[in-house]
XYZ file of C-alpha atoms in Angstrom:
388
model
C 20.517 8.445 -5.232
C 20.545 7.647 -1.357
C 21.443 9.828 1.508
C 25.414 11.071 0.696
C 27.563 13.113 2.561
C 29.323 16.774 0.730
C 32.045 17.840 2.652
C 32.166 21.689 1.300
C 34.512 24.390 2.183
C 33.580 28.096 3.193
C 33.498 30.032 0.836
C 33.065 27.417 -2.327
C 29.200 27.690 -3.731
C 25.730 24.949 -3.364
C 23.855 25.275 -5.895
C 22.881 29.305 -6.880
C 19.564 31.021 -7.229
C 17.651 29.138 -10.519
C 19.134 26.063 -10.380
C 16.806 23.084 -11.497
C 16.449 21.353 -8.201
C 17.408 17.684 -7.619
C 18.461 17.767 -4.278
C 17.889 19.244 -0.595
C 20.462 19.157 1.946
C 20.748 18.362 5.847
C 23.719 20.577 7.461
C 25.380 17.460 9.283
C 28.309 20.509 10.346
C 29.172 24.236 10.272
C 27.252 26.952 8.683
C 25.468 27.601 4.934
C 24.632 31.375 3.830
C 21.387 31.472 2.022
C 21.221 34.563 -0.107
C 19.498 35.962 -3.503
C 20.758 38.463 -5.778
C 19.277 41.835 -6.595
C 20.212 44.555 -8.435
C 22.981 43.534 -8.654
C 24.031 43.319 -4.681
C 23.165 39.672 -2.451
C 20.600 40.378 -0.560
C 20.887 37.812 2.991
C 17.777 35.658 3.682
C 19.854 33.563 6.723
C 22.601 31.419 7.974
C 21.461 27.754 8.927
C 23.843 25.662 11.042
C 23.444 22.361 11.957
C 21.049 20.560 11.608
C 18.444 22.331 9.795
C 17.117 21.599 5.752
C 18.131 23.227 2.445
C 16.639 22.872 -0.611
C 13.736 21.480 -0.074
C 11.817 23.891 -1.897
C 12.286 23.235 -4.954
C 12.367 19.290 -5.033
C 8.759 19.673 -3.043
C 7.381 21.731 -5.691
C 10.182 21.808 -9.376
C 9.822 24.723 -9.181
C 14.158 26.384 -9.903
C 16.018 27.475 -6.936
C 14.567 30.634 -5.618
C 17.953 31.373 -3.891
C 21.433 31.067 -3.169
C 23.569 27.931 -1.532
C 27.133 28.966 -0.212
C 29.331 27.947 3.192
C 29.791 29.736 5.432
C 32.249 27.201 7.720
C 33.469 23.920 6.779
C 30.162 22.511 6.265
C 29.030 19.096 6.016
C 26.458 18.243 4.677
C 23.818 15.046 3.864
C 22.722 15.458 -0.068
C 18.587 13.909 0.508
C 17.927 12.592 -3.068
C 14.250 14.717 -4.402
C 13.613 10.246 -5.234
C 13.471 10.309 -1.319
C 12.172 12.982 -0.117
C 9.372 12.562 -2.149
C 8.833 8.958 -1.092
C 8.008 10.773 1.970
C 5.621 12.842 1.661
C 4.540 9.892 -0.524
C 4.135 7.929 2.367
C 2.395 10.616 4.684
C -0.559 11.180 5.301
C -1.907 13.678 2.714
C -3.836 15.835 4.067
C -0.069 16.302 6.153
C 2.005 15.993 2.239
C -1.024 18.288 0.622
C -0.732 20.868 2.833
C 4.065 21.188 3.204
C 3.163 21.501 -0.347
C 1.356 24.401 -0.074
C 3.031 25.986 2.321
C 6.383 25.883 -0.082
C 3.609 27.158 -2.611
C 3.393 30.313 0.048
C 6.628 30.344 1.829
C 8.042 30.946 -2.411
C 5.456 33.818 -2.175
C 6.601 35.089 0.701
C 9.775 35.316 -0.392
C 9.590 36.942 -2.907
C 7.936 39.979 -2.017
C 10.702 40.698 1.089
C 13.091 40.448 -1.630
C 10.228 42.262 -3.748
C 10.472 45.176 -1.305
C 6.033 44.927 -1.919
C 4.186 45.638 1.136
C 1.292 44.234 0.125
C 0.291 40.802 1.094
C -0.957 38.064 -1.651
C -3.875 35.844 -2.344
C -4.437 32.428 -2.281
C -6.462 29.821 -3.398
C -6.353 26.896 -4.899
C -8.118 23.936 -5.439
C -8.572 21.035 -2.843
C -5.714 17.986 -3.267
C -6.448 14.541 -2.162
C -5.087 15.652 1.461
C -7.837 18.770 1.870
C -10.460 17.216 0.108
C -9.548 13.635 2.465
C -11.167 15.881 5.269
C -14.157 17.419 3.898
C -14.851 14.493 3.633
C -14.133 13.055 6.642
C -16.014 16.050 8.162
C -19.221 15.232 5.736
C -19.000 10.939 7.140
C -19.305 13.163 10.631
C -22.558 15.420 9.834
C -23.756 11.933 8.031
C -23.332 9.788 11.020
C -25.402 12.331 13.324
C -27.903 13.398 10.318
C -28.650 9.068 10.167
C -27.425 9.679 6.155
C -25.710 6.775 7.324
C -28.408 3.662 7.855
C -28.163 -0.335 7.320
C -29.339 -2.563 4.679
C -30.314 -5.679 5.131
C -29.115 -8.909 3.319
C -31.109 -12.177 4.341
C -29.794 -15.096 4.963
C -31.180 -17.324 4.089
C -32.105 -21.530 4.602
C -29.825 -23.369 1.677
C -33.108 -25.838 1.438
C -35.990 -23.922 1.975
C -35.166 -20.178 1.318
C -36.559 -18.484 4.678
C -34.829 -15.654 6.249
C -32.949 -16.999 8.924
C -31.220 -13.643 9.629
C -30.274 -10.568 8.372
C -26.546 -8.859 7.832
C -26.914 -5.679 8.074
C -24.345 -3.556 5.875
C -23.702 0.227 6.364
C -25.149 2.770 3.904
C -24.103 6.117 3.318
C -27.588 7.972 1.466
C -26.300 11.441 0.471
C -28.623 13.938 -0.481
C -26.154 15.425 -2.238
C -23.595 12.479 -3.990
C -25.939 9.713 -4.098
C -25.710 6.448 -3.004
C -22.097 5.758 -1.375
C -20.316 2.542 -0.851
C -19.046 1.041 2.201
C -15.555 1.793 -0.088
C -16.702 4.920 -0.395
C -16.092 5.494 2.896
C -15.175 3.045 5.897
C -11.399 2.887 4.265
C -11.988 6.806 5.409
C -13.661 6.004 8.679
C -11.809 3.584 9.850
C -8.111 6.005 8.823
C -9.042 8.592 11.507
C -11.453 6.527 13.946
C -15.122 7.424 13.248
C -15.128 4.063 12.340
C -16.170 3.366 16.323
C -19.562 6.208 15.914
C -20.733 4.311 12.239
C -20.491 0.819 13.877
C -21.614 1.587 17.465
C -25.053 3.189 14.955
C -25.340 0.373 12.825
C -25.667 -1.878 16.258
C -28.121 0.290 18.027
C -30.110 0.103 13.936
C -29.741 -3.682 14.057
C -30.839 -4.050 17.642
C -33.290 -2.040 16.835
C -34.281 -3.763 13.283
C -34.209 -6.602 15.583
C -36.805 -5.259 18.375
C -38.434 -5.117 15.537
C -39.018 -7.843 13.582
C -40.807 -10.234 16.983
C -39.470 -12.171 18.824
C -40.595 -16.007 17.847
C -39.144 -18.453 18.711
C -38.358 -17.734 14.187
C -37.845 -14.489 14.325
C -34.367 -13.671 12.039
C -31.205 -12.772 14.110
C -29.338 -9.618 13.204
C -25.360 -10.365 12.304
C -23.520 -7.152 12.226
C -20.260 -6.246 11.647
C -17.370 -4.119 14.379
C -14.031 -3.792 13.405
C -10.610 -5.045 14.797
C -10.919 -1.165 16.229
C -14.523 -1.918 18.509
C -14.461 -5.071 19.328
C -11.465 -5.114 21.250
C -12.196 -1.756 23.001
C -12.920 -3.962 26.708
C -15.659 -1.325 27.048
C -17.865 -2.337 24.119
C -19.669 -5.346 25.922
C -21.403 -3.285 28.437
C -22.181 -0.763 26.091
C -24.188 -3.497 23.766
C -25.985 -5.288 27.384
C -27.481 -1.241 27.427
C -28.522 -1.464 24.133
C -30.291 -4.611 24.169
C -31.575 -3.728 27.522
C -32.784 -1.274 26.234
C -34.637 -2.131 22.584
C -35.107 -5.548 24.496
C -33.532 -7.908 22.052
C -32.137 -11.190 23.212
C -28.161 -11.894 22.734
C -28.761 -14.880 21.345
C -30.253 -13.187 18.930
C -27.577 -10.722 18.014
C -24.236 -12.478 15.580
C -21.618 -10.111 15.603
C -19.450 -10.189 12.341
C -15.301 -9.346 12.347
C -12.856 -9.894 9.457
C -10.007 -12.332 9.865
C -7.327 -9.437 8.840
C -8.657 -6.904 11.928
C -7.875 -9.622 14.608
C -4.502 -11.126 13.701
C -2.650 -8.159 14.646
C -3.779 -8.663 18.572
C -5.292 -12.376 18.686
C -4.671 -11.900 22.059
C -7.243 -8.581 22.792
C -9.329 -10.394 20.502
C -9.391 -13.441 22.527
C -10.014 -11.027 25.570
C -12.957 -9.145 24.124
C -14.216 -11.841 22.769
C -14.729 -14.380 25.526
C -16.686 -11.040 27.303
C -18.915 -11.020 24.287
C -19.561 -14.533 24.189
C -20.556 -14.541 28.467
C -22.584 -12.050 27.909
C -24.233 -14.604 24.902
C -23.916 -12.448 21.589
C -22.749 -15.420 18.738
C -19.495 -13.863 16.819
C -18.901 -14.492 13.516
C -15.689 -15.099 11.186
C -16.635 -13.479 8.280
C -14.556 -13.742 4.693
C -13.362 -16.887 6.301
C -10.193 -18.034 3.718
C -9.171 -14.932 2.554
C -7.066 -14.783 4.985
C -3.357 -16.654 5.195
C -3.684 -17.957 9.217
C -7.442 -18.984 9.464
C -6.293 -22.529 10.838
C -5.030 -20.592 13.215
C -7.546 -17.956 14.258
C -10.385 -21.037 14.475
C -7.390 -22.641 17.555
C -7.599 -19.493 19.241
C -10.831 -17.134 18.890
C -13.930 -18.493 20.392
C -16.396 -17.950 16.621
C -20.095 -19.135 16.533
C -19.819 -19.203 12.802
C -17.672 -19.299 9.681
C -18.499 -17.143 6.687
C -16.824 -18.896 4.104
C -16.259 -16.251 1.740
C -17.466 -16.073 -2.425
C -14.403 -16.042 -3.922
C -14.268 -19.525 -2.155
C -17.854 -20.734 -3.332
C -17.777 -19.461 -6.914
C -17.217 -21.470 -9.685
C -17.703 -24.462 -7.242
C -19.456 -26.634 -9.199
C -17.418 -27.114 -11.789
C -14.605 -27.705 -10.349
C -14.262 -30.815 -7.637
C -10.782 -29.384 -6.403
C -12.698 -26.792 -5.189
C -15.674 -28.787 -3.931
C -13.293 -30.546 -1.669
C -12.044 -27.460 -0.143
C -15.429 -26.550 0.904
C -16.248 -29.893 2.298
C -13.101 -29.642 4.374
C -14.172 -26.934 5.711
C -17.911 -28.081 6.530
C -16.240 -31.407 7.983
C -13.747 -29.076 10.322
C -16.202 -26.488 11.483
C -18.465 -30.117 12.156
C -15.429 -30.633 13.935
C -15.060 -27.796 15.866
C -18.869 -27.116 16.082
C -19.889 -24.125 13.984
C -22.289 -22.954 12.160
C -21.551 -22.341 8.084
C -22.987 -19.957 5.969
C -21.685 -19.610 2.448
C -21.489 -16.204 1.117
C -21.263 -14.775 -2.475
C -23.933 -16.618 -4.116
C -25.039 -15.451 -7.469
C -26.659 -18.062 -9.447
C -28.718 -21.415 -8.989
C -25.827 -23.614 -10.012
C -23.495 -22.415 -7.168
C -26.938 -22.861 -4.598
C -27.797 -26.345 -5.798
C -23.736 -27.373 -4.925
C -23.835 -25.893 -1.554
C -26.450 -27.813 -0.735
C -25.174 -31.631 -2.220
C -22.115 -30.114 -0.160
C -23.614 -30.370 2.985
C -24.125 -26.415 3.312
C -27.199 -25.886 4.359
C -27.329 -21.777 5.032
C -25.938 -19.316 2.460
C -25.649 -15.665 0.830
C -26.129 -13.628 -1.641
C -27.336 -12.203 -4.611
C -29.300 -15.307 -6.399
C -31.449 -15.023 -2.959
C -31.487 -10.493 -2.517
C -29.491 -7.982 -2.959
C -29.219 -5.133 0.495
C -31.526 -2.942 1.190
C -33.158 -0.992 2.691
C -34.287 -2.626 6.019
C -38.040 -1.118 5.649
C -37.719 -3.053 1.993
C -36.673 -6.300 3.691
C -38.179 -6.684 5.889
C -41.123 -6.091 4.148
C -40.273 -9.091 1.652
C -39.438 -11.240 5.261
C -43.285 -10.385 6.085
C -45.074 -12.216 3.121
C -43.368 -14.904 3.799
C -43.958 -15.368 7.037
C -47.589 -17.502 7.596
């Protein structure tokens, strides 16, 4: 049931204390008396007028009506169904949804105390629901950024022919003292919702440039690829911030590549194009990550100045047995060649896939087959062992 109108004449009952709560009411016109029965007498609580809502408490917490509602004057009411209220609560921010439920609980207790004439103040304590737990987790993430618990792990991008390391993608990992190693999906979605992603991006960028400097400045030293959010890529101060970081660490812009996913950019291609032009003018290379997972890949390639395309693992895995898949991959290689873009195949998990991609003409790849993401020290030590 959606919203319906209900006209109630003065003096008529709308609902009684103890009734089940299947809807709430918005007063469009008129006034409504809210009262309770105590010791056989009516105890008034309030008189509500146009623009007020009543009857929502039972809908939110699922308990019976805590009071009786009667039309004080002729009323025109809008009936708001329990389903509609529950959908609004479900769509709202988890913190505010939980705040609403807890406020309803405290309001019920306060109302009961006033009605009973109790002078004592009730105590309230309850488990953390999803909304409040999210606030605590946001605090934990902010503290983890400050303490350095969120750190860059490195996964090599290799030459498929010689298997030498060409560069490293830096991937944020949260190594918590209390919760252990946290994967990106454990904390990055919340960081994006709360704005903490900007601090994580900038922290990872600074750490990545320090790693890049430690890899040396030889002509064949690996480059470093940094994942950034659309929030940061469209920040007009980003170019100056990265220039300052590169100067501080003594890193050439050509050694740095910024990766961004297509789905993060398509909301505002104009802003993305302007920001990316500034970054390219600085000399930083730009990569489109997870290519093939979005719905507007070709328009993104046409509009935005990418240097590198990273083909998503979903297009790569199984290519050795699928002629149709290989045809798609050949088409991507041909298109990127015409656009003067380098191509990296992601998600390579076995030798068969690596060989099939090499046969197709791919020269760069990344995946578990070569190495999983590892702490920076471990990854750099492995690279140094390969350096002649």
